Coordinates of C-alpha atoms and ligand atoms in Angstrom, one line a residue:
Chain A
M1 CA 13.7 42.5 -13.1
T2 CA 13.9 41.3 -9.3
E3 CA 15.7 38.1 -7.6
P4 CA 12.6 34.6 -7.2
L5 CA 11.5 35.0 -3.5
R6 CA 10.5 31.6 -3.2
F7 CA 9.9 29.5 -0.1
H8 CA 10.7 26.0 0.3
Y9 CA 7.8 23.7 3.2
D10 CA 8.0 19.9 3.6
V11 CA 4.5 18.3 4.2
D12 CA 3.9 15.6 6.9
G13 CA 2.4 12.6 6.1
E14 CA 1.9 11.2 8.6
N15 CA 0.0 13.9 10.9
F16 CA -3.4 14.6 9.0
S17 CA -3.6 17.4 11.6
S18 CA -1.2 18.7 11.1
A19 CA -1.7 18.9 8.0
G20 CA -2.7 22.7 5.8
E21 CA 0.2 24.3 8.2
A22 CA 2.1 25.1 5.3
S23 CA -0.4 26.6 3.3
V24 CA -1.4 28.6 6.4
A25 CA 2.5 30.0 6.2
L26 CA 1.9 31.3 3.3
K27 CA -0.8 32.9 3.5
Q28 CA 0.8 34.7 6.7
N29 CA 4.3 35.6 4.4
L30 CA 1.7 36.9 0.9
R31 CA 0.1 39.0 4.0
K32 CA 3.1 40.2 4.6
L33 CA 4.4 40.6 1.1
G34 CA 1.7 42.8 0.6
Y35 CA -1.0 41.2 -1.8
S36 CA -4.0 41.4 -2.9
P37 CA -7.4 39.7 -1.0
E38 CA -8.0 37.7 -4.1
V39 CA -4.1 37.0 -5.5
I40 CA -3.6 36.2 -1.6
R41 CA -7.3 34.0 -1.6
K42 CA -5.7 31.5 -4.6
V43 CA -2.6 30.8 -4.3
S44 CA -4.3 29.9 -0.7
I45 CA -7.0 27.6 -2.2
A46 CA -5.6 25.6 -4.5
M47 CA -1.9 25.6 -2.4
Y48 CA -4.1 23.6 1.0
E49 CA -6.3 21.4 -2.0
G50 CA -2.6 20.8 -2.3
E51 CA -1.2 19.9 0.1
I52 CA -4.8 18.1 1.8
N53 CA -4.2 15.9 -1.5
M54 CA -1.2 14.8 -0.5
V55 CA -1.7 14.3 2.7
I56 CA -4.1 12.6 1.9
H57 CA -3.6 10.4 -1.0
A58 CA 0.9 10.9 -1.2
N59 CA 1.9 10.6 2.4
G60 CA 3.9 14.2 2.1
G61 CA 5.6 15.7 0.7
V62 CA 7.4 19.3 -0.1
A63 CA 5.8 22.2 -1.9
D64 CA 7.7 25.6 -3.0
V65 CA 6.3 28.0 -4.3
E66 CA 8.2 30.7 -6.2
I67 CA 7.7 34.8 -6.6
T68 CA 7.9 36.7 -9.3
D69 CA 6.9 40.0 -10.6
D70 CA 3.7 38.7 -12.6
R71 CA 3.4 35.1 -11.1
I72 CA 2.9 33.1 -7.9
T73 CA 4.7 29.4 -9.8
I74 CA 3.6 26.5 -7.1
I75 CA 4.8 23.1 -7.0
L76 CA 4.0 20.4 -5.4
A77 CA 5.8 16.9 -5.4
D78 CA 5.5 13.8 -4.1
K79 CA 7.1 10.2 -3.6
G80 CA 2.7 9.1 -3.2
P81 CA 1.3 5.5 -5.1
G82 CA 0.5 8.3 -8.6
I83 CA -3.1 9.5 -10.6
A84 CA -3.1 6.6 -12.9
D85 CA -6.0 8.3 -14.3
V86 CA -5.1 11.9 -14.9
E87 CA -8.6 12.8 -16.5
L88 CA -10.7 10.5 -13.4
A89 CA -9.1 12.4 -11.3
M90 CA -9.8 16.5 -12.7
Q91 CA -14.1 15.1 -13.3
E92 CA -15.3 16.9 -9.7
G93 CA -17.3 14.0 -8.1
F94 CA -13.7 11.4 -8.6
S95 CA -12.8 10.5 -5.8
T96 CA -10.7 7.5 -4.5
A97 CA -10.9 8.8 -0.6
R98 CA -12.6 5.6 1.7
D99 CA -15.0 6.2 4.7
N100 CA -11.6 6.8 7.3
I101 CA -11.1 10.4 4.9
R102 CA -14.8 11.1 4.5
A103 CA -15.1 11.4 8.0
L104 CA -12.3 14.0 8.5
G105 CA -14.4 16.0 6.2
F106 CA -12.8 15.6 2.9
G107 CA -12.7 13.0 -0.1
A108 CA -15.4 14.6 -2.5
G109 CA -13.5 15.2 -5.8
M110 CA -13.4 18.6 -5.4
G111 CA -9.7 19.7 -4.8
L112 CA -7.6 18.6 -8.2
P113 CA -11.1 20.8 -9.9
N114 CA -11.1 22.7 -8.1
M115 CA -7.1 23.8 -7.7
K116 CA -7.7 24.4 -11.7
K117 CA -10.0 26.1 -11.0
Y118 CA -8.5 29.1 -9.0
T119 CA -4.9 29.0 -10.9
D120 CA -4.6 30.9 -14.0
D121 CA -2.7 27.1 -15.3
M122 CA -1.4 23.8 -13.3
K123 CA 0.2 21.2 -14.5
I124 CA 0.2 17.6 -13.4
D125 CA 3.2 15.4 -13.7
T126 CA 2.1 11.5 -12.9
E127 CA 3.8 7.9 -12.9
V128 CA 2.1 5.2 -11.1
G129 CA 4.6 3.5 -8.4
V130 CA 6.3 6.8 -7.9
G131 CA 5.2 9.6 -7.9
T132 CA 2.9 12.6 -8.7
T133 CA 4.0 17.1 -9.0
I134 CA 1.6 19.2 -9.8
T135 CA 2.5 23.2 -10.9
M136 CA 0.5 25.9 -11.1
V137 CA 0.5 29.0 -11.2
V138 CA -1.2 32.3 -10.2
L139 CA -1.1 35.2 -12.9
L140 CA -0.2 38.8 -11.2
Chain B
M1 CA -26.1 41.1 9.9
K2 CA -23.4 41.4 13.8
I3 CA -21.1 38.3 15.8
S4 CA -23.0 39.4 18.5
E5 CA -26.0 38.8 16.9
I6 CA -25.4 35.5 16.2
Q7 CA -24.1 34.2 19.4
R8 CA -26.9 35.6 20.7
L9 CA -30.0 33.9 17.8
L10 CA -27.7 30.7 19.0
D11 CA -27.5 30.7 22.5
A12 CA -23.2 29.8 22.1
E13 CA -20.9 30.2 24.3
V14 CA -18.1 32.4 22.6
L15 CA -14.6 30.4 22.3
C16 CA -11.8 32.3 21.4
G17 CA -12.0 36.2 19.5
G18 CA -14.6 38.0 21.6
E19 CA -12.5 41.1 20.6
S20 CA -14.5 41.0 17.5
L21 CA -17.9 40.5 18.2
E22 CA -19.0 43.1 16.7
N23 CA -17.6 42.9 13.4
E24 CA -20.9 42.0 10.7
V25 CA -21.3 39.6 8.5
S26 CA -23.8 38.7 5.8
S27 CA -23.8 34.6 4.7
A28 CA -22.7 31.3 6.4
C29 CA -22.8 27.8 4.8
C30 CA -23.0 25.1 7.0
S31 CA -20.3 21.8 6.4
D32 CA -19.3 19.0 8.0
M33 CA -17.9 17.8 3.9
M34 CA -14.3 20.6 4.1
S35 CA -14.6 19.8 0.6
D36 CA -17.5 21.3 -0.1
V37 CA -16.8 24.0 1.6
L38 CA -13.9 24.4 -0.4
A39 CA -15.6 24.6 -3.5
Y40 CA -18.8 26.4 -3.2
V41 CA -18.3 29.0 -0.7
K42 CA -17.9 32.3 -1.8
D43 CA -18.2 34.7 0.0
Q44 CA -19.8 33.1 3.1
G45 CA -18.1 35.0 6.1
V46 CA -19.4 32.3 9.3
L47 CA -18.7 28.3 9.5
L48 CA -21.9 25.6 10.6
T49 CA -20.3 22.3 11.0
G50 CA -20.6 20.1 13.3
L51 CA -17.5 18.6 12.2
L52 CA -13.9 18.1 14.5
N53 CA -10.7 18.5 13.7
T54 CA -8.0 20.8 13.1
Q55 CA -8.6 21.6 9.3
V56 CA -12.3 22.9 10.3
I57 CA -10.7 25.9 11.4
R58 CA -7.1 26.0 8.8
T59 CA -10.5 25.4 5.7
A60 CA -12.0 28.8 7.5
A61 CA -8.4 30.2 7.5
M62 CA -8.6 29.9 4.1
M63 CA -11.6 30.9 2.8
D64 CA -11.3 33.7 4.8
M65 CA -14.2 33.5 6.7
V66 CA -14.9 34.9 10.5
C67 CA -16.5 32.7 12.6
I68 CA -17.3 29.1 13.1
V69 CA -19.8 27.8 14.9
M70 CA -19.5 24.2 16.8
V71 CA -23.0 22.7 16.4
R72 CA -24.5 20.1 18.9
G73 CA -22.6 21.2 21.4
K74 CA -19.4 19.9 19.5
M75 CA -16.2 21.0 22.9
P76 CA -13.9 22.3 20.3
T77 CA -9.9 21.0 21.7
A78 CA -8.0 23.8 22.9
E79 CA -5.2 22.7 20.0
M80 CA -8.6 23.4 17.7
V81 CA -8.9 26.9 19.6
A82 CA -5.9 28.0 20.3
L83 CA -5.4 27.7 17.0
A84 CA -8.9 29.9 15.7
K85 CA -7.4 32.8 18.0
E86 CA -3.8 32.8 16.1
S87 CA -6.5 33.1 12.5
G88 CA -8.2 35.8 14.4
I89 CA -11.2 33.5 13.3
V90 CA -14.6 33.7 16.1
M91 CA -15.5 30.7 17.8
M92 CA -17.8 29.2 19.7
H93 CA -21.1 26.9 19.9
T94 CA -23.5 25.8 20.6
K95 CA -26.1 22.3 21.7
L96 CA -28.6 23.6 18.9
R97 CA -27.6 20.5 16.1
A98 CA -27.2 21.8 12.6
Y99 CA -31.3 21.7 10.9
E100 CA -32.2 24.2 13.8
A101 CA -29.0 26.8 13.2
C102 CA -29.0 27.5 10.5
G103 CA -32.5 27.6 10.0
R104 CA -32.6 30.8 13.4
L105 CA -29.5 32.8 11.7
Y106 CA -32.1 32.6 8.9
H107 CA -35.9 33.2 9.8
A108 CA -33.3 36.5 11.5
G109 CA -32.1 37.4 7.4
L110 CA -29.3 36.4 7.4
G111 CA -27.2 35.6 4.1
R112 CA -31.1 36.8 2.6
G113 CA -29.5 39.9 2.3
E114 CA -31.6 41.8 4.7
V115 CA -28.9 42.7 6.7
Ligands
ATP1 N1 -1.2 14.0 -5.0 C1 -1.9 13.0 -5.3 N2 -1.7 11.7 -5.2 C2 -2.2 10.1 -5.8 N3 -3.4 10.8 -5.8 C3 -3.9 11.9 -5.9 C4 -3.3 12.7 -5.5 N4 -3.9 14.3 -6.1 C5 -4.8 13.0 -6.4 N5 -4.9 12.1 -6.3 C6 -5.8 12.0 -6.4 O1 -6.6 12.0 -7.4 C7 -8.1 11.9 -6.7 C8 -9.4 13.3 -6.9 O2 -7.9 14.8 -6.7 P1 -9.4 15.2 -5.8 O3 -8.9 15.6 -4.3 O4 -9.6 16.2 -6.4 O5 -10.4 14.1 -5.0 P2 -10.1 13.8 -3.3 O6 -9.0 14.4 -2.3 O7 -10.8 12.4 -3.5 O8 -11.2 14.9 -2.3 P3 -11.4 16.2 -2.3 O9 -10.1 17.0 -2.9 O10 -12.3 16.9 -2.1 O11 -11.3 16.0 -0.6 C9 -8.3 11.7 -5.6 O12 -9.2 10.9 -5.0 C10 -7.3 10.4 -5.4 O13 -7.5 9.2 -5.9
MG2 MG1 -8.6 17.1 -2.3

């Protein structure tokens, strides 16, 4: 058992144009570490969807990634509005995004289901008015 | 199909990644919704879009896509071109609208399992 590898990224909620920078940086790190393209793609898509959500729904947050021998764990934490009905939010096509977000190419209500699809485990801890923490695991 | 063939068929101008024009791609997708690209695209190497922002490039990079075609004569900003270059993605733009651009590529066999 080797020491877990950890990466930390701040996700700026003010700037849509820079959204996804953390995901790009993580992807580069995973490439350097030599993970398979399949693992890298799963982690990248899940992380990017989550990062975009933090920017468009929660005014930013932090991303922590931990890599151990058998898994990559992504923890996305924000102090945004929280999710009132998680079951509803997990449904394909459910979105509270308005037209200004759609004009940017997002807000189809596909992000959370996609994060679930590309990871082996996903847990959402959320409280309205307090924030949301999403933990995703990709097994190696 | 070679990326250079896409450029020829669409009468497109290459903005970056010119060194990769001889690389092969086998399918493409077209959307202005990055949400849908992330959710539905599988192994399409080419993204045609009329959306103009940095997330187009990051989405393509996350999906391991190799070529972005901006349709309707949309001219990406210098920031977008720099980002595509950094990601090793060929970026080009064409005056054609999405419908015609897709039609030409499809007609030429791209994404029909013939190339
Ligand atoms: N971090 C978050 N904080 C608060 N609400 C969130 C957060 N993430 C998701 N949501 C809520 O869950 C809904 C569904 O999220 P999901 O990612 O599936 O779709 P979307 O972001 O609206 O659109 P898409 O992901 O397709 O661009 C969002 O519209 C939003 O209301
Ligand atoms: Mg989303």
